[in-house]
Amino acid sequence: MTGPYTRGDSFTSEASRKHIRRALGDYGATDVLFTQRGNHSAIAFKGGGRQFRIVLPLLQSEGPLVIRGDIADGPLHEANAKLLERANRKSWHALALAIDAKLAAAAAGIATLESEFLAHVVLPGNKTVLDELGPVIDSAYRSGRRPSFGGPAHA
């Protein structure tokens, strides 16, 4: 049976952000910052000599609800808003769990902070490794050819 705790919808988004801030701080990360722009939230922090940024897409209503009658601000609209808020609470909770797991792996010596958060390392130019390599990887899969990363090719 799945209760509210295991679904993550009993935690507020703010409680999950506080948990993330505390977990990162306990690990030694600094300059933890949460921002929101449009339908994306982001967390940025520094650790291990690197800067990291994780972008979390937030669910938002796609324009006005299409419903019959004049109840756009009534019960259906409120229900939609509650569903969106619940989904976003779950997203923040899932991110908190993922960060906990990554930090635990780094603390145990199984991995490094950089290897656990590699996709989110911010490079000079303010793009992440994922921003830079995502298209290269997609192209390699489409072409079936090994991508070149600027070093000598390996067989």
PDB file of C-alpha atoms in Angstrom:
ATOM      1  CA  MET A   1       0.000   0.000   0.000  1.00  0.00           C
ATOM      2  CA  THR A   2       1.289   3.432  -0.896  1.00  0.00           C
ATOM      3  CA  GLY A   3       0.580   6.144   1.654  1.00  0.00           C
ATOM      4  CA  PRO A   4       1.074   9.882   1.284  1.00  0.00           C
ATOM      5  CA  TYR A   5       4.608   9.640   2.682  1.00  0.00           C
ATOM      6  CA  THR A   6       5.813   7.212   0.043  1.00  0.00           C
ATOM      7  CA  ARG A   7       4.096   9.143  -2.737  1.00  0.00           C
ATOM      8  CA  GLY A   8       5.798  12.335  -1.625  1.00  0.00           C
ATOM      9  CA  ASP A   9       2.646  14.416  -1.666  1.00  0.00           C
ATOM     10  CA  SER A  10       2.535  14.949   2.089  1.00  0.00           C
ATOM     11  CA  PHE A  11       5.647  17.148   1.920  1.00  0.00           C
ATOM     12  CA  THR A  12       5.329  20.757   0.896  1.00  0.00           C
ATOM     13  CA  SER A  13       7.620  21.980  -1.846  1.00  0.00           C
ATOM     14  CA  GLU A  14       9.167  24.339   0.697  1.00  0.00           C
ATOM     15  CA  ALA A  15       9.882  21.449   3.103  1.00  0.00           C
ATOM     16  CA  SER A  16      11.650  19.565   0.306  1.00  0.00           C
ATOM     17  CA  ARG A  17      13.724  22.646  -0.570  1.00  0.00           C
ATOM     18  CA  LYS A  18      14.696  23.077   3.096  1.00  0.00           C
ATOM     19  CA  HIS A  19      15.707  19.414   3.207  1.00  0.00           C
ATOM     20  CA  ILE A  20      17.820  19.822   0.048  1.00  0.00           C
ATOM     21  CA  ARG A  21      19.515  22.945   1.442  1.00  0.00           C
ATOM     22  CA  ARG A  22      20.295  21.178   4.726  1.00  0.00           C
ATOM     23  CA  ALA A  23      21.579  18.001   3.020  1.00  0.00           C
ATOM     24  CA  LEU A  24      23.849  19.961   0.686  1.00  0.00           C
ATOM     25  CA  GLY A  25      25.085  22.103   3.556  1.00  0.00           C
ATOM     26  CA  ASP A  26      25.790  19.035   5.688  1.00  0.00           C
ATOM     27  CA  TYR A  27      27.865  17.656   2.822  1.00  0.00           C
ATOM     28  CA  GLY A  28      29.817  20.906   2.601  1.00  0.00           C
ATOM     29  CA  ALA A  29      28.181  22.551  -0.396  1.00  0.00           C
ATOM     30  CA  THR A  30      28.015  26.339  -0.321  1.00  0.00           C
ATOM     31  CA  ASP A  31      26.098  29.119  -2.035  1.00  0.00           C
ATOM     32  CA  VAL A  32      22.890  27.061  -2.284  1.00  0.00           C
ATOM     33  CA  LEU A  33      20.353  29.099  -4.234  1.00  0.00           C
ATOM     34  CA  PHE A  34      16.834  28.333  -5.417  1.00  0.00           C
ATOM     35  CA  THR A  35      15.342  30.309  -8.313  1.00  0.00           C
ATOM     36  CA  GLN A  36      12.265  30.156 -10.503  1.00  0.00           C
ATOM     37  CA  ARG A  37      11.723  31.444 -14.013  1.00  0.00           C
ATOM     38  CA  GLY A  38       8.509  30.650 -15.813  1.00  0.00           C
ATOM     39  CA  ASN A  39       7.682  26.990 -15.430  1.00  0.00           C
ATOM     40  CA  HIS A  40      11.199  26.007 -14.334  1.00  0.00           C
ATOM     41  CA  SER A  41      12.776  26.069 -10.915  1.00  0.00           C
ATOM     42  CA  ALA A  42      16.490  25.647 -10.406  1.00  0.00           C
ATOM     43  CA  ILE A  43      18.852  24.904  -7.588  1.00  0.00           C
ATOM     44  CA  ALA A  44      22.449  26.049  -7.840  1.00  0.00           C
ATOM     45  CA  PHE A  45      25.291  25.289  -5.446  1.00  0.00           C
ATOM     46  CA  LYS A  46      29.054  25.013  -5.174  1.00  0.00           C
ATOM     47  CA  GLY A  47      30.963  21.990  -3.970  1.00  0.00           C
ATOM     48  CA  GLY A  48      34.225  20.218  -4.597  1.00  0.00           C
ATOM     49  CA  GLY A  49      35.573  23.187  -6.533  1.00  0.00           C
ATOM     50  CA  ARG A  50      32.692  23.091  -9.021  1.00  0.00           C
ATOM     51  CA  GLN A  51      29.433  24.900  -9.628  1.00  0.00           C
ATOM     52  CA  PHE A  52      26.265  22.893 -10.187  1.00  0.00           C
ATOM     53  CA  ARG A  53      22.781  23.729 -11.463  1.00  0.00           C
ATOM     54  CA  ILE A  54      19.795  21.399 -11.538  1.00  0.00           C
ATOM     55  CA  VAL A  55      16.702  22.583 -13.405  1.00  0.00           C
ATOM     56  CA  LEU A  56      13.343  21.202 -12.325  1.00  0.00           C
ATOM     57  CA  PRO A  57      10.448  21.657 -14.745  1.00  0.00           C
ATOM     58  CA  LEU A  58       7.254  22.591 -12.929  1.00  0.00           C
ATOM     59  CA  LEU A  59       3.880  21.539 -14.211  1.00  0.00           C
ATOM     60  CA  GLN A  60       1.567  24.372 -15.110  1.00  0.00           C
ATOM     61  CA  SER A  61      -1.885  24.564 -16.550  1.00  0.00           C
ATOM     62  CA  GLU A  62      -1.838  24.807 -20.337  1.00  0.00           C
ATOM     63  CA  GLY A  63      -4.022  27.905 -20.568  1.00  0.00           C
ATOM     64  CA  PRO A  64      -7.629  28.099 -19.504  1.00  0.00           C
ATOM     65  CA  LEU A  65      -9.481  24.942 -18.711  1.00  0.00           C
ATOM     66  CA  VAL A  66     -11.888  23.788 -21.382  1.00  0.00           C
ATOM     67  CA  ILE A  67     -15.089  23.137 -19.493  1.00  0.00           C
ATOM     68  CA  ARG A  68     -18.784  23.576 -20.089  1.00  0.00           C
ATOM     69  CA  GLY A  69     -20.651  26.454 -18.536  1.00  0.00           C
ATOM     70  CA  ASP A  70     -19.370  29.420 -16.601  1.00  0.00           C
ATOM     71  CA  ILE A  71     -17.449  27.632 -13.876  1.00  0.00           C
ATOM     72  CA  ALA A  72     -13.877  28.291 -15.033  1.00  0.00           C
ATOM     73  CA  ASP A  73     -13.108  29.772 -11.608  1.00  0.00           C
ATOM     74  CA  GLY A  74     -15.173  27.180  -9.802  1.00  0.00           C
ATOM     75  CA  PRO A  75     -14.618  23.677  -8.500  1.00  0.00           C
ATOM     76  CA  LEU A  76     -12.975  22.244 -11.631  1.00  0.00           C
ATOM     77  CA  HIS A  77     -10.422  25.065 -11.744  1.00  0.00           C
ATOM     78  CA  GLU A  78      -9.646  24.577  -8.063  1.00  0.00           C
ATOM     79  CA  ALA A  79      -9.313  20.818  -8.553  1.00  0.00           C
ATOM     80  CA  ASN A  80      -6.899  21.378 -11.449  1.00  0.00           C
ATOM     81  CA  ALA A  81      -4.808  23.772  -9.332  1.00  0.00           C
ATOM     82  CA  LYS A  82      -4.682  21.230  -6.501  1.00  0.00           C
ATOM     83  CA  LEU A  83      -3.563  18.477  -8.882  1.00  0.00           C
ATOM     84  CA  LEU A  84      -0.799  20.684 -10.300  1.00  0.00           C
ATOM     85  CA  GLU A  85       0.369  21.685  -6.819  1.00  0.00           C
ATOM     86  CA  ARG A  86       0.396  18.029  -5.727  1.00  0.00           C
ATOM     87  CA  ALA A  87       2.418  17.021  -8.796  1.00  0.00           C
ATOM     88  CA  ASN A  88       4.947  19.778  -8.105  1.00  0.00           C
ATOM     89  CA  ARG A  89       5.228  18.710  -4.446  1.00  0.00           C
ATOM     90  CA  LYS A  90       6.000  15.192  -5.684  1.00  0.00           C
ATOM     91  CA  SER A  91       8.661  16.536  -8.081  1.00  0.00           C
ATOM     92  CA  TRP A  92      10.421  18.462  -5.309  1.00  0.00           C
ATOM     93  CA  HIS A  93      10.250  15.428  -3.030  1.00  0.00           C
ATOM     94  CA  ALA A  94      11.692  13.173  -5.747  1.00  0.00           C
ATOM     95  CA  LEU A  95      14.530  15.655  -6.305  1.00  0.00           C
ATOM     96  CA  ALA A  96      15.250  15.695  -2.565  1.00  0.00           C
ATOM     97  CA  LEU A  97      15.439  11.882  -2.547  1.00  0.00           C
ATOM     98  CA  ALA A  98      17.703  11.855  -5.618  1.00  0.00           C
ATOM     99  CA  ILE A  99      20.057  14.406  -4.072  1.00  0.00           C
ATOM    100  CA  ASP A 100      20.134  12.404  -0.824  1.00  0.00           C
ATOM    101  CA  ALA A 101      21.140   9.282  -2.765  1.00  0.00           C
ATOM    102  CA  LYS A 102      23.849  11.109  -4.720  1.00  0.00           C
ATOM    103  CA  LEU A 103      25.296  12.672  -1.572  1.00  0.00           C
ATOM    104  CA  ALA A 104      25.214   9.307   0.225  1.00  0.00           C
ATOM    105  CA  ALA A 105      27.142   7.672  -2.636  1.00  0.00           C
ATOM    106  CA  ALA A 106      29.728  10.466  -2.568  1.00  0.00           C
ATOM    107  CA  ALA A 107      30.020  10.363   1.241  1.00  0.00           C
ATOM    108  CA  ALA A 108      30.551   6.584   1.146  1.00  0.00           C
ATOM    109  CA  GLY A 109      33.328   6.902  -1.422  1.00  0.00           C
ATOM    110  CA  ILE A 110      31.362   4.990  -4.050  1.00  0.00           C
ATOM    111  CA  ALA A 111      31.461   8.048  -6.292  1.00  0.00           C
ATOM    112  CA  THR A 112      32.559  11.663  -6.226  1.00  0.00           C
ATOM    113  CA  LEU A 113      30.325  14.684  -5.984  1.00  0.00           C
ATOM    114  CA  GLU A 114      31.333  15.579  -9.532  1.00  0.00           C
ATOM    115  CA  SER A 115      30.561  12.126 -10.954  1.00  0.00           C
ATOM    116  CA  GLU A 116      27.160  12.020  -9.240  1.00  0.00           C
ATOM    117  CA  PHE A 117      26.189  15.468 -10.483  1.00  0.00           C
ATOM    118  CA  LEU A 118      28.235  15.478 -13.727  1.00  0.00           C
ATOM    119  CA  ALA A 119      25.321  16.405 -15.983  1.00  0.00           C
ATOM    120  CA  HIS A 120      24.694  19.445 -13.784  1.00  0.00           C
ATOM    121  CA  VAL A 121      28.249  20.841 -13.652  1.00  0.00           C
ATOM    122  CA  VAL A 122      28.160  24.430 -14.871  1.00  0.00           C
ATOM    123  CA  LEU A 123      30.826  25.090 -17.502  1.00  0.00           C
ATOM    124  CA  PRO A 124      32.367  28.410 -18.504  1.00  0.00           C
ATOM    125  CA  GLY A 125      29.687  30.131 -20.580  1.00  0.00           C
ATOM    126  CA  ASN A 126      26.992  29.192 -18.034  1.00  0.00           C
ATOM    127  CA  LYS A 127      25.854  25.988 -19.754  1.00  0.00           C
ATOM    128  CA  THR A 128      25.805  22.631 -18.018  1.00  0.00           C
ATOM    129  CA  VAL A 129      27.556  19.494 -19.216  1.00  0.00           C
ATOM    130  CA  LEU A 130      24.124  18.151 -20.181  1.00  0.00           C
ATOM    131  CA  ASP A 131      23.344  21.304 -22.193  1.00  0.00           C
ATOM    132  CA  GLU A 132      26.609  20.865 -24.113  1.00  0.00           C
ATOM    133  CA  LEU A 133      26.706  17.091 -24.533  1.00  0.00           C
ATOM    134  CA  GLY A 134      23.008  16.284 -24.935  1.00  0.00           C
ATOM    135  CA  PRO A 135      22.930  17.259 -28.631  1.00  0.00           C
ATOM    136  CA  VAL A 136      26.282  15.514 -29.279  1.00  0.00           C
ATOM    137  CA  ILE A 137      24.980  12.276 -27.768  1.00  0.00           C
ATOM    138  CA  ASP A 138      21.687  12.542 -29.687  1.00  0.00           C
ATOM    139  CA  SER A 139      23.617  13.037 -32.936  1.00  0.00           C
ATOM    140  CA  ALA A 140      25.863  10.047 -32.206  1.00  0.00           C
ATOM    141  CA  TYR A 141      22.855   7.785 -31.696  1.00  0.00           C
ATOM    142  CA  ARG A 142      21.169   9.069 -34.852  1.00  0.00           C
ATOM    143  CA  SER A 143      24.327   8.604 -36.969  1.00  0.00           C
ATOM    144  CA  GLY A 144      25.574   5.448 -35.275  1.00  0.00           C
ATOM    145  CA  ARG A 145      29.043   7.006 -35.059  1.00  0.00           C
ATOM    146  CA  ARG A 146      31.150   7.641 -31.984  1.00  0.00           C
ATOM    147  CA  PRO A 147      31.210  11.361 -31.177  1.00  0.00           C
ATOM    148  CA  SER A 148      34.468  13.250 -31.131  1.00  0.00           C
ATOM    149  CA  PHE A 149      35.179  15.124 -27.932  1.00  0.00           C
ATOM    150  CA  GLY A 150      38.300  16.834 -29.186  1.00  0.00           C
ATOM    151  CA  GLY A 151      40.793  14.177 -28.077  1.00  0.00           C
ATOM    152  CA  PRO A 152      42.343  11.297 -29.989  1.00  0.00           C
ATOM    153  CA  ALA A 153      39.830   8.765 -31.255  1.00  0.00           C
ATOM    154  CA  HIS A 154      39.847   5.331 -29.620  1.00  0.00           C
ATOM    155  CA  ALA A 155      39.025   2.205 -31.539  1.00  0.00           C
TER     156      ALA A 155
END
